[in-house]
Amino acid sequence: MGELKAIWVKRAHRGKMDAADAVRVHAGRGIAGNANQGGKRQVTLIEEEVWSELMQALGGGASPAARRANFLVSGLPLRETRGKVLRVGAARLRILGETKPCERMDEVLPGLQALMYDAWRGGAFAEVLEDADVKVGDRVSWE
């Protein structure tokens, strides 16, 4: 059992990530107000524990918001979870794959992209299976 520690919404492609206390997710679309709608990457997720390990390894202190993911989860590994259904509060998300880091991660901290590249350390992406409200502090678990 894990917890949703943070939520970020991206207003525009390559745009700023805005922190949110709660969001609405829509089946087949993603997070209301997020730039990415539809497609396979409706919601992106990272693990708090992995981010902390990456920062420690590189001697950095960047906020996990710098990863540009939508949900920060804790207490629940995302590695090798393709096809599994994740419950985030009332929402159900099907993990479709691993999010590979882009060159923007080296803008955050030199060497971060390479360190994130293997073993799902860049997080996961998912599709939304049904409409629901999600808030920071919600429980996170596998179905």
mmCIF file with all atom_site columns, N, CA, C and O in Angstrom, residues 23-48:
data_model
loop_
_atom_site.group_PDB
_atom_site.id
_atom_site.type_symbol
_atom_site.label_atom_id
_atom_site.label_alt_id
_atom_site.label_comp_id
_atom_site.label_asym_id
_atom_site.label_entity_id
_atom_site.label_seq_id
_atom_site.pdbx_PDB_ins_code
_atom_site.Cartn_x
_atom_site.Cartn_y
_atom_site.Cartn_z
_atom_site.occupancy
_atom_site.B_iso_or_equiv
_atom_site.pdbx_formal_charge
_atom_site.auth_seq_id
_atom_site.auth_comp_id
_atom_site.auth_asym_id
_atom_site.auth_atom_id
_atom_site.pdbx_PDB_model_num
ATOM 1   N N  . VAL A 1 23 ? -7.190  16.736 -8.460  1.00 0.00 ? 23 VAL A N  1
ATOM 2   C CA . VAL A 1 23 ? -7.502  16.831 -9.884  1.00 0.00 ? 23 VAL A CA 1
ATOM 3   C C  . VAL A 1 23 ? -8.634  15.868 -10.220 1.00 0.00 ? 23 VAL A C  1
ATOM 4   O O  . VAL A 1 23 ? -8.923  14.946 -9.460  1.00 0.00 ? 23 VAL A O  1
ATOM 5   N N  . ARG A 1 24 ? -9.213  16.065 -11.377 1.00 0.00 ? 24 ARG A N  1
ATOM 6   C CA . ARG A 1 24 ? -10.197 15.145 -11.936 1.00 0.00 ? 24 ARG A CA 1
ATOM 7   C C  . ARG A 1 24 ? -9.510  14.438 -13.092 1.00 0.00 ? 24 ARG A C  1
ATOM 8   O O  . ARG A 1 24 ? -8.849  15.081 -13.921 1.00 0.00 ? 24 ARG A O  1
ATOM 9   N N  . VAL A 1 25 ? -9.628  13.102 -13.136 1.00 0.00 ? 25 VAL A N  1
ATOM 10  C CA . VAL A 1 25 ? -9.103  12.345 -14.273 1.00 0.00 ? 25 VAL A CA 1
ATOM 11  C C  . VAL A 1 25 ? -10.281 11.817 -15.078 1.00 0.00 ? 25 VAL A C  1
ATOM 12  O O  . VAL A 1 25 ? -11.322 11.479 -14.521 1.00 0.00 ? 25 VAL A O  1
ATOM 13  N N  . HIS A 1 26 ? -10.106 11.801 -16.391 1.00 0.00 ? 26 HIS A N  1
ATOM 14  C CA . HIS A 1 26 ? -11.173 11.374 -17.305 1.00 0.00 ? 26 HIS A CA 1
ATOM 15  C C  . HIS A 1 26 ? -10.726 10.158 -18.108 1.00 0.00 ? 26 HIS A C  1
ATOM 16  O O  . HIS A 1 26 ? -9.626  10.147 -18.671 1.00 0.00 ? 26 HIS A O  1
ATOM 17  N N  . ALA A 1 27 ? -11.584 9.164  -18.162 1.00 0.00 ? 27 ALA A N  1
ATOM 18  C CA . ALA A 1 27 ? -11.308 7.927  -18.895 1.00 0.00 ? 27 ALA A CA 1
ATOM 19  C C  . ALA A 1 27 ? -10.922 8.237  -20.332 1.00 0.00 ? 27 ALA A C  1
ATOM 20  O O  . ALA A 1 27 ? -11.601 9.007  -21.020 1.00 0.00 ? 27 ALA A O  1
ATOM 21  N N  . GLY A 1 28 ? -9.811  7.642  -20.767 1.00 0.00 ? 28 GLY A N  1
ATOM 22  C CA . GLY A 1 28 ? -9.371  7.794  -22.149 1.00 0.00 ? 28 GLY A CA 1
ATOM 23  C C  . GLY A 1 28 ? -8.788  9.147  -22.478 1.00 0.00 ? 28 GLY A C  1
ATOM 24  O O  . GLY A 1 28 ? -8.366  9.381  -23.610 1.00 0.00 ? 28 GLY A O  1
ATOM 25  N N  . ARG A 1 29 ? -8.746  10.069 -21.508 1.00 0.00 ? 29 ARG A N  1
ATOM 26  C CA . ARG A 1 29 ? -8.259  11.426 -21.774 1.00 0.00 ? 29 ARG A CA 1
ATOM 27  C C  . ARG A 1 29 ? -7.060  11.789 -20.907 1.00 0.00 ? 29 ARG A C  1
ATOM 28  O O  . ARG A 1 29 ? -6.051  12.239 -21.403 1.00 0.00 ? 29 ARG A O  1
ATOM 29  N N  . GLY A 1 30 ? -7.220  11.653 -19.589 1.00 0.00 ? 30 GLY A N  1
ATOM 30  C CA . GLY A 1 30 ? -6.146  12.036 -18.678 1.00 0.00 ? 30 GLY A CA 1
ATOM 31  C C  . GLY A 1 30 ? -6.629  13.023 -17.638 1.00 0.00 ? 30 GLY A C  1
ATOM 32  O O  . GLY A 1 30 ? -7.806  13.045 -17.273 1.00 0.00 ? 30 GLY A O  1
ATOM 33  N N  . ILE A 1 31 ? -5.724  13.873 -17.194 1.00 0.00 ? 31 ILE A N  1
ATOM 34  C CA . ILE A 1 31 ? -6.006  14.837 -16.131 1.00 0.00 ? 31 ILE A CA 1
ATOM 35  C C  . ILE A 1 31 ? -6.647  16.084 -16.724 1.00 0.00 ? 31 ILE A C  1
ATOM 36  O O  . ILE A 1 31 ? -6.122  16.663 -17.684 1.00 0.00 ? 31 ILE A O  1
ATOM 37  N N  . ALA A 1 32 ? -7.760  16.502 -16.157 1.00 0.00 ? 32 ALA A N  1
ATOM 38  C CA . ALA A 1 32 ? -8.439  17.720 -16.617 1.00 0.00 ? 32 ALA A CA 1
ATOM 39  C C  . ALA A 1 32 ? -7.465  18.895 -16.543 1.00 0.00 ? 32 ALA A C  1
ATOM 40  O O  . ALA A 1 32 ? -6.790  19.096 -15.531 1.00 0.00 ? 32 ALA A O  1
ATOM 41  N N  . GLY A 1 33 ? -7.336  19.633 -17.645 1.00 0.00 ? 33 GLY A N  1
ATOM 42  C CA . GLY A 1 33 ? -6.465  20.795 -17.690 1.00 0.00 ? 33 GLY A CA 1
ATOM 43  C C  . GLY A 1 33 ? -5.021  20.506 -18.033 1.00 0.00 ? 33 GLY A C  1
ATOM 44  O O  . GLY A 1 33 ? -4.223  21.429 -18.198 1.00 0.00 ? 33 GLY A O  1
ATOM 45  N N  . ASN A 1 34 ? -4.651  19.230 -18.148 1.00 0.00 ? 34 ASN A N  1
ATOM 46  C CA . ASN A 1 34 ? -3.272  18.871 -18.492 1.00 0.00 ? 34 ASN A CA 1
ATOM 47  C C  . ASN A 1 34 ? -3.081  18.964 -20.007 1.00 0.00 ? 34 ASN A C  1
ATOM 48  O O  . ASN A 1 34 ? -4.006  18.661 -20.773 1.00 0.00 ? 34 ASN A O  1
ATOM 49  N N  . ALA A 1 35 ? -1.890  19.366 -20.426 1.00 0.00 ? 35 ALA A N  1
ATOM 50  C CA . ALA A 1 35 ? -1.615  19.518 -21.865 1.00 0.00 ? 35 ALA A CA 1
ATOM 51  C C  . ALA A 1 35 ? -1.735  18.197 -22.614 1.00 0.00 ? 35 ALA A C  1
ATOM 52  O O  . ALA A 1 35 ? -2.204  18.178 -23.749 1.00 0.00 ? 35 ALA A O  1
ATOM 53  N N  . ASN A 1 36 ? -1.298  17.104 -22.008 1.00 0.00 ? 36 ASN A N  1
ATOM 54  C CA . ASN A 1 36 ? -1.377  15.796 -22.666 1.00 0.00 ? 36 ASN A CA 1
ATOM 55  C C  . ASN A 1 36 ? -2.777  15.224 -22.460 1.00 0.00 ? 36 ASN A C  1
ATOM 56  O O  . ASN A 1 36 ? -3.156  14.925 -21.339 1.00 0.00 ? 36 ASN A O  1
ATOM 57  N N  . GLN A 1 37 ? -3.522  15.071 -23.532 1.00 0.00 ? 37 GLN A N  1
ATOM 58  C CA . GLN A 1 37 ? -4.871  14.518 -23.476 1.00 0.00 ? 37 GLN A CA 1
ATOM 59  C C  . GLN A 1 37 ? -4.973  13.381 -24.479 1.00 0.00 ? 37 GLN A C  1
ATOM 60  O O  . GLN A 1 37 ? -4.528  13.512 -25.616 1.00 0.00 ? 37 GLN A O  1
ATOM 61  N N  . GLY A 1 38 ? -5.565  12.274 -24.053 1.00 0.00 ? 38 GLY A N  1
ATOM 62  C CA . GLY A 1 38 ? -5.692  11.123 -24.932 1.00 0.00 ? 38 GLY A CA 1
ATOM 63  C C  . GLY A 1 38 ? -4.346  10.443 -25.113 1.00 0.00 ? 38 GLY A C  1
ATOM 64  O O  . GLY A 1 38 ? -3.397  10.691 -24.381 1.00 0.00 ? 38 GLY A O  1
ATOM 65  N N  . GLY A 1 39 ? -4.255  9.565  -26.082 1.00 0.00 ? 39 GLY A N  1
ATOM 66  C CA . GLY A 1 39 ? -3.004  8.855  -26.327 1.00 0.00 ? 39 GLY A CA 1
ATOM 67  C C  . GLY A 1 39 ? -2.674  7.900  -25.191 1.00 0.00 ? 39 GLY A C  1
ATOM 68  O O  . GLY A 1 39 ? -3.515  7.585  -24.356 1.00 0.00 ? 39 GLY A O  1
ATOM 69  N N  . LYS A 1 40 ? -1.435  7.451  -25.176 1.00 0.00 ? 40 LYS A N  1
ATOM 70  C CA . LYS A 1 40 ? -1.016  6.470  -24.181 1.00 0.00 ? 40 LYS A CA 1
ATOM 71  C C  . LYS A 1 40 ? -0.519  7.100  -22.890 1.00 0.00 ? 40 LYS A C  1
ATOM 72  O O  . LYS A 1 40 ? -0.581  6.498  -21.839 1.00 0.00 ? 40 LYS A O  1
ATOM 73  N N  . ARG A 1 41 ? 0.006   8.310  -22.963 1.00 0.00 ? 41 ARG A N  1
ATOM 74  C CA . ARG A 1 41 ? 0.587   8.962  -21.780 1.00 0.00 ? 41 ARG A CA 1
ATOM 75  C C  . ARG A 1 41 ? -0.409  9.934  -21.154 1.00 0.00 ? 41 ARG A C  1
ATOM 76  O O  . ARG A 1 41 ? -0.167  11.132 -21.088 1.00 0.00 ? 41 ARG A O  1
ATOM 77  N N  . GLN A 1 42 ? -1.510  9.394  -20.672 1.00 0.00 ? 42 GLN A N  1
ATOM 78  C CA . GLN A 1 42 ? -2.541  10.236 -20.078 1.00 0.00 ? 42 GLN A CA 1
ATOM 79  C C  . GLN A 1 42 ? -2.148  10.710 -18.686 1.00 0.00 ? 42 GLN A C  1
ATOM 80  O O  . GLN A 1 42 ? -2.516  11.803 -18.269 1.00 0.00 ? 42 GLN A O  1
ATOM 81  N N  . VAL A 1 43 ? -1.404  9.885  -17.958 1.00 0.00 ? 43 VAL A N  1
ATOM 82  C CA . VAL A 1 43 ? -0.883  10.225 -16.635 1.00 0.00 ? 43 VAL A CA 1
ATOM 83  C C  . VAL A 1 43 ? 0.524   9.649  -16.539 1.00 0.00 ? 43 VAL A C  1
ATOM 84  O O  . VAL A 1 43 ? 0.754   8.501  -16.916 1.00 0.00 ? 43 VAL A O  1
ATOM 85  N N  . THR A 1 44 ? 1.469   10.456 -16.031 1.00 0.00 ? 44 THR A N  1
ATOM 86  C CA . THR A 1 44 ? 2.817   9.953  -15.800 1.00 0.00 ? 44 THR A CA 1
ATOM 87  C C  . THR A 1 44 ? 3.071   9.920  -14.293 1.00 0.00 ? 44 THR A C  1
ATOM 88  O O  . THR A 1 44 ? 2.559   10.749 -13.543 1.00 0.00 ? 44 THR A O  1
ATOM 89  N N  . LEU A 1 45 ? 3.851   8.924  -13.871 1.00 0.00 ? 45 LEU A N  1
ATOM 90  C CA . LEU A 1 45 ? 4.077   8.703  -12.439 1.00 0.00 ? 45 LEU A CA 1
ATOM 91  C C  . LEU A 1 45 ? 5.561   8.493  -12.160 1.00 0.00 ? 45 LEU A C  1
ATOM 92  O O  . LEU A 1 45 ? 6.264   7.894  -12.977 1.00 0.00 ? 45 LEU A O  1
ATOM 93  N N  . ILE A 1 46 ? 6.001   8.958  -11.006 1.00 0.00 ? 46 ILE A N  1
ATOM 94  C CA . ILE A 1 46 ? 7.347   8.672  -10.518 1.00 0.00 ? 46 ILE A CA 1
ATOM 95  C C  . ILE A 1 46 ? 7.246   8.237  -9.062  1.00 0.00 ? 46 ILE A C  1
ATOM 96  O O  . ILE A 1 46 ? 6.266   8.525  -8.384  1.00 0.00 ? 46 ILE A O  1
ATOM 97  N N  . GLU A 1 47 ? 8.308   7.554  -8.613  1.00 0.00 ? 47 GLU A N  1
ATOM 98  C CA . GLU A 1 47 ? 8.374   7.089  -7.218  1.00 0.00 ? 47 GLU A CA 1
ATOM 99  C C  . GLU A 1 47 ? 9.221   8.040  -6.392  1.00 0.00 ? 47 GLU A C  1
ATOM 100 O O  . GLU A 1 47 ? 10.340  8.382  -6.786  1.00 0.00 ? 47 GLU A O  1
ATOM 101 N N  . GLU A 1 48 ? 8.711   8.415  -5.249  1.00 0.00 ? 48 GLU A N  1
ATOM 102 C CA . GLU A 1 48 ? 9.451   9.288  -4.338  1.00 0.00 ? 48 GLU A CA 1
ATOM 103 C C  . GLU A 1 48 ? 10.786  8.662  -3.933  1.00 0.00 ? 48 GLU A C  1
ATOM 104 O O  . GLU A 1 48 ? 11.820  9.332  -3.905  1.00 0.00 ? 48 GLU A O  1
#
